[in-house]
Amino acid sequence: MLLKYRNDYEKVAMGLLSFAPALKKIDRLQAELQWYQNSDARQLLLWKDANQDFSGIVGVELRPHFVVIRLIALTPAVRNAGNTNTILTELQDMYPEQRIMGTLETTHIVAKWEASHE
């Protein structure tokens, strides 16, 4: 289940963001969190797994006709293509009128999801 980021999720979000390779340093991680908070067109969504544990995070940028996946990170225990596909499917359900797209870093993830989703 995807949940929109709220301030009371800050520590959980920072922990999940730290699984992204580019966000290992605390100052970079804090800057990334602030970047999402500074615009209504950007969102962080936390993902709860089947056990209702926070196990993933997705950073998106909302555009008129598409949703750009800027980052996606999962805990090592649940990091697999099935869970990534579940997250992207839930995201598509949240924004049914918009197409899911990726950045240079996330396009391959979206392409694999599209191939398995069809």
mmCIF file of C-alpha atoms in Angstrom:
data_model
loop_
_atom_site.group_PDB
_atom_site.id
_atom_site.type_symbol
_atom_site.label_atom_id
_atom_site.label_comp_id
_atom_site.label_asym_id
_atom_site.label_seq_id
_atom_site.Cartn_x
_atom_site.Cartn_y
_atom_site.Cartn_z
ATOM 1 C CA MET A 1 0.000 0.000 0.000
ATOM 2 C CA LEU A 2 1.365 3.413 -1.002
ATOM 3 C CA LEU A 3 1.053 6.272 1.474
ATOM 4 C CA LYS A 4 1.888 9.910 0.798
ATOM 5 C CA TYR A 5 4.768 11.268 2.822
ATOM 6 C CA ARG A 6 3.890 13.201 5.981
ATOM 7 C CA ASN A 7 6.248 14.921 8.397
ATOM 8 C CA ASP A 8 5.705 12.235 11.031
ATOM 9 C CA TYR A 9 7.171 9.707 8.550
ATOM 10 C CA GLU A 10 10.466 11.640 8.300
ATOM 11 C CA LYS A 11 12.706 9.109 10.063
ATOM 12 C CA VAL A 12 11.161 6.186 8.198
ATOM 13 C CA ALA A 13 11.522 8.042 4.892
ATOM 14 C CA MET A 14 15.154 8.892 5.592
ATOM 15 C CA GLY A 15 15.877 5.273 6.442
ATOM 16 C CA LEU A 16 14.264 4.057 3.221
ATOM 17 C CA LEU A 17 15.939 6.760 1.131
ATOM 18 C CA SER A 18 19.309 5.621 2.479
ATOM 19 C CA PHE A 19 18.879 2.417 0.440
ATOM 20 C CA ALA A 20 19.221 4.494 -2.759
ATOM 21 C CA PRO A 21 22.878 4.318 -3.842
ATOM 22 C CA ALA A 22 23.228 8.087 -4.379
ATOM 23 C CA LEU A 23 21.817 8.937 -0.946
ATOM 24 C CA LYS A 24 24.295 7.346 1.447
ATOM 25 C CA LYS A 25 25.489 10.625 3.018
ATOM 26 C CA ILE A 26 23.171 12.302 5.522
ATOM 27 C CA ASP A 27 23.462 15.795 4.006
ATOM 28 C CA ARG A 28 22.572 14.493 0.542
ATOM 29 C CA LEU A 29 19.683 12.508 2.001
ATOM 30 C CA GLN A 30 18.309 15.559 3.858
ATOM 31 C CA ALA A 31 18.630 17.691 0.715
ATOM 32 C CA GLU A 32 16.685 15.101 -1.280
ATOM 33 C CA LEU A 33 13.900 14.992 1.306
ATOM 34 C CA GLN A 34 13.718 18.806 1.304
ATOM 35 C CA TRP A 35 13.631 18.855 -2.516
ATOM 36 C CA TYR A 36 10.460 16.765 -2.511
ATOM 37 C CA GLN A 37 8.872 18.923 0.182
ATOM 38 C CA ASN A 38 9.526 22.167 -1.728
ATOM 39 C CA SER A 39 7.073 21.510 -4.570
ATOM 40 C CA ASP A 40 3.523 20.250 -4.907
ATOM 41 C CA ALA A 41 4.574 18.654 -8.202
ATOM 42 C CA ARG A 42 6.905 16.245 -6.374
ATOM 43 C CA GLN A 43 5.879 13.512 -3.965
ATOM 44 C CA LEU A 44 7.431 10.854 -1.841
ATOM 45 C CA LEU A 45 5.288 7.766 -1.372
ATOM 46 C CA LEU A 46 6.093 5.177 1.257
ATOM 47 C CA TRP A 47 5.179 1.549 0.561
ATOM 48 C CA LYS A 48 3.940 -0.934 3.136
ATOM 49 C CA ASP A 49 4.483 -4.596 2.334
ATOM 50 C CA ALA A 50 2.065 -7.479 3.003
ATOM 51 C CA ASN A 51 3.091 -7.451 6.686
ATOM 52 C CA GLN A 52 2.194 -3.748 6.923
ATOM 53 C CA ASP A 53 5.859 -2.802 7.423
ATOM 54 C CA PHE A 54 7.315 0.220 5.661
ATOM 55 C CA SER A 55 9.584 -1.466 3.116
ATOM 56 C CA GLY A 56 9.941 0.908 0.178
ATOM 57 C CA ILE A 57 9.844 4.470 -1.026
ATOM 58 C CA VAL A 58 9.118 6.037 -4.402
ATOM 59 C CA GLY A 59 9.921 9.584 -5.429
ATOM 60 C CA VAL A 60 7.743 10.921 -8.237
ATOM 61 C CA GLU A 61 7.324 14.108 -10.188
ATOM 62 C CA LEU A 62 3.785 14.805 -11.338
ATOM 63 C CA ARG A 63 3.240 16.217 -14.820
ATOM 64 C CA PRO A 64 -0.034 16.910 -16.665
ATOM 65 C CA HIS A 65 0.042 13.670 -18.699
ATOM 66 C CA PHE A 66 2.578 11.504 -16.922
ATOM 67 C CA VAL A 67 4.192 10.579 -13.619
ATOM 68 C CA VAL A 68 7.993 10.445 -13.620
ATOM 69 C CA ILE A 69 9.605 7.890 -11.323
ATOM 70 C CA ARG A 70 12.651 9.738 -9.993
ATOM 71 C CA LEU A 71 13.706 7.109 -7.472
ATOM 72 C CA ILE A 72 12.570 3.830 -6.057
ATOM 73 C CA ALA A 73 14.200 2.078 -3.108
ATOM 74 C CA LEU A 74 13.272 -1.058 -1.202
ATOM 75 C CA THR A 75 14.724 -2.684 1.882
ATOM 76 C CA PRO A 76 17.050 -5.600 1.057
ATOM 77 C CA ALA A 77 14.564 -8.126 2.494
ATOM 78 C CA VAL A 78 11.879 -7.237 -0.067
ATOM 79 C CA ARG A 79 14.008 -6.012 -2.963
ATOM 80 C CA ASN A 80 12.787 -7.971 -5.963
ATOM 81 C CA ALA A 81 11.056 -7.394 -9.286
ATOM 82 C CA GLY A 82 7.694 -8.589 -7.960
ATOM 83 C CA ASN A 83 7.547 -5.941 -5.245
ATOM 84 C CA THR A 84 8.823 -3.251 -7.593
ATOM 85 C CA ASN A 85 6.057 -4.189 -10.036
ATOM 86 C CA THR A 86 3.488 -4.091 -7.221
ATOM 87 C CA ILE A 87 4.585 -0.568 -6.299
ATOM 88 C CA LEU A 88 4.389 0.649 -9.897
ATOM 89 C CA THR A 89 0.969 -0.950 -10.367
ATOM 90 C CA GLU A 90 -0.293 0.746 -7.203
ATOM 91 C CA LEU A 91 1.137 4.028 -8.481
ATOM 92 C CA GLN A 92 -0.680 3.562 -11.796
ATOM 93 C CA ASP A 93 -3.881 2.919 -9.849
ATOM 94 C CA MET A 94 -3.349 6.218 -7.991
ATOM 95 C CA TYR A 95 -2.909 8.110 -11.264
ATOM 96 C CA PRO A 96 -4.969 6.168 -13.838
ATOM 97 C CA GLU A 97 -5.088 9.003 -16.390
ATOM 98 C CA GLN A 98 -1.319 9.485 -16.458
ATOM 99 C CA ARG A 99 1.435 7.386 -17.965
ATOM 100 C CA ILE A 100 4.236 6.089 -15.750
ATOM 101 C CA MET A 101 7.655 7.120 -17.075
ATOM 102 C CA GLY A 102 11.213 6.941 -15.789
ATOM 103 C CA THR A 103 14.329 9.068 -15.719
ATOM 104 C CA LEU A 104 17.605 7.863 -17.218
ATOM 105 C CA GLU A 105 18.202 5.966 -13.963
ATOM 106 C CA THR A 106 14.717 4.445 -13.641
ATOM 107 C CA THR A 107 13.607 3.838 -17.241
ATOM 108 C CA HIS A 108 14.773 0.204 -17.170
ATOM 109 C CA ILE A 109 12.619 -0.449 -14.072
ATOM 110 C CA VAL A 110 9.559 1.072 -15.731
ATOM 111 C CA ALA A 111 10.241 -0.833 -18.975
ATOM 112 C CA LYS A 112 10.381 -4.175 -17.109
ATOM 113 C CA TRP A 113 7.132 -3.312 -15.312
ATOM 114 C CA GLU A 114 5.420 -2.365 -18.581
ATOM 115 C CA ALA A 115 6.558 -5.625 -20.188
ATOM 116 C CA SER A 116 5.173 -7.707 -17.324
ATOM 117 C CA HIS A 117 2.076 -5.542 -16.895
ATOM 118 C CA GLU A 118 0.731 -5.991 -20.423
#
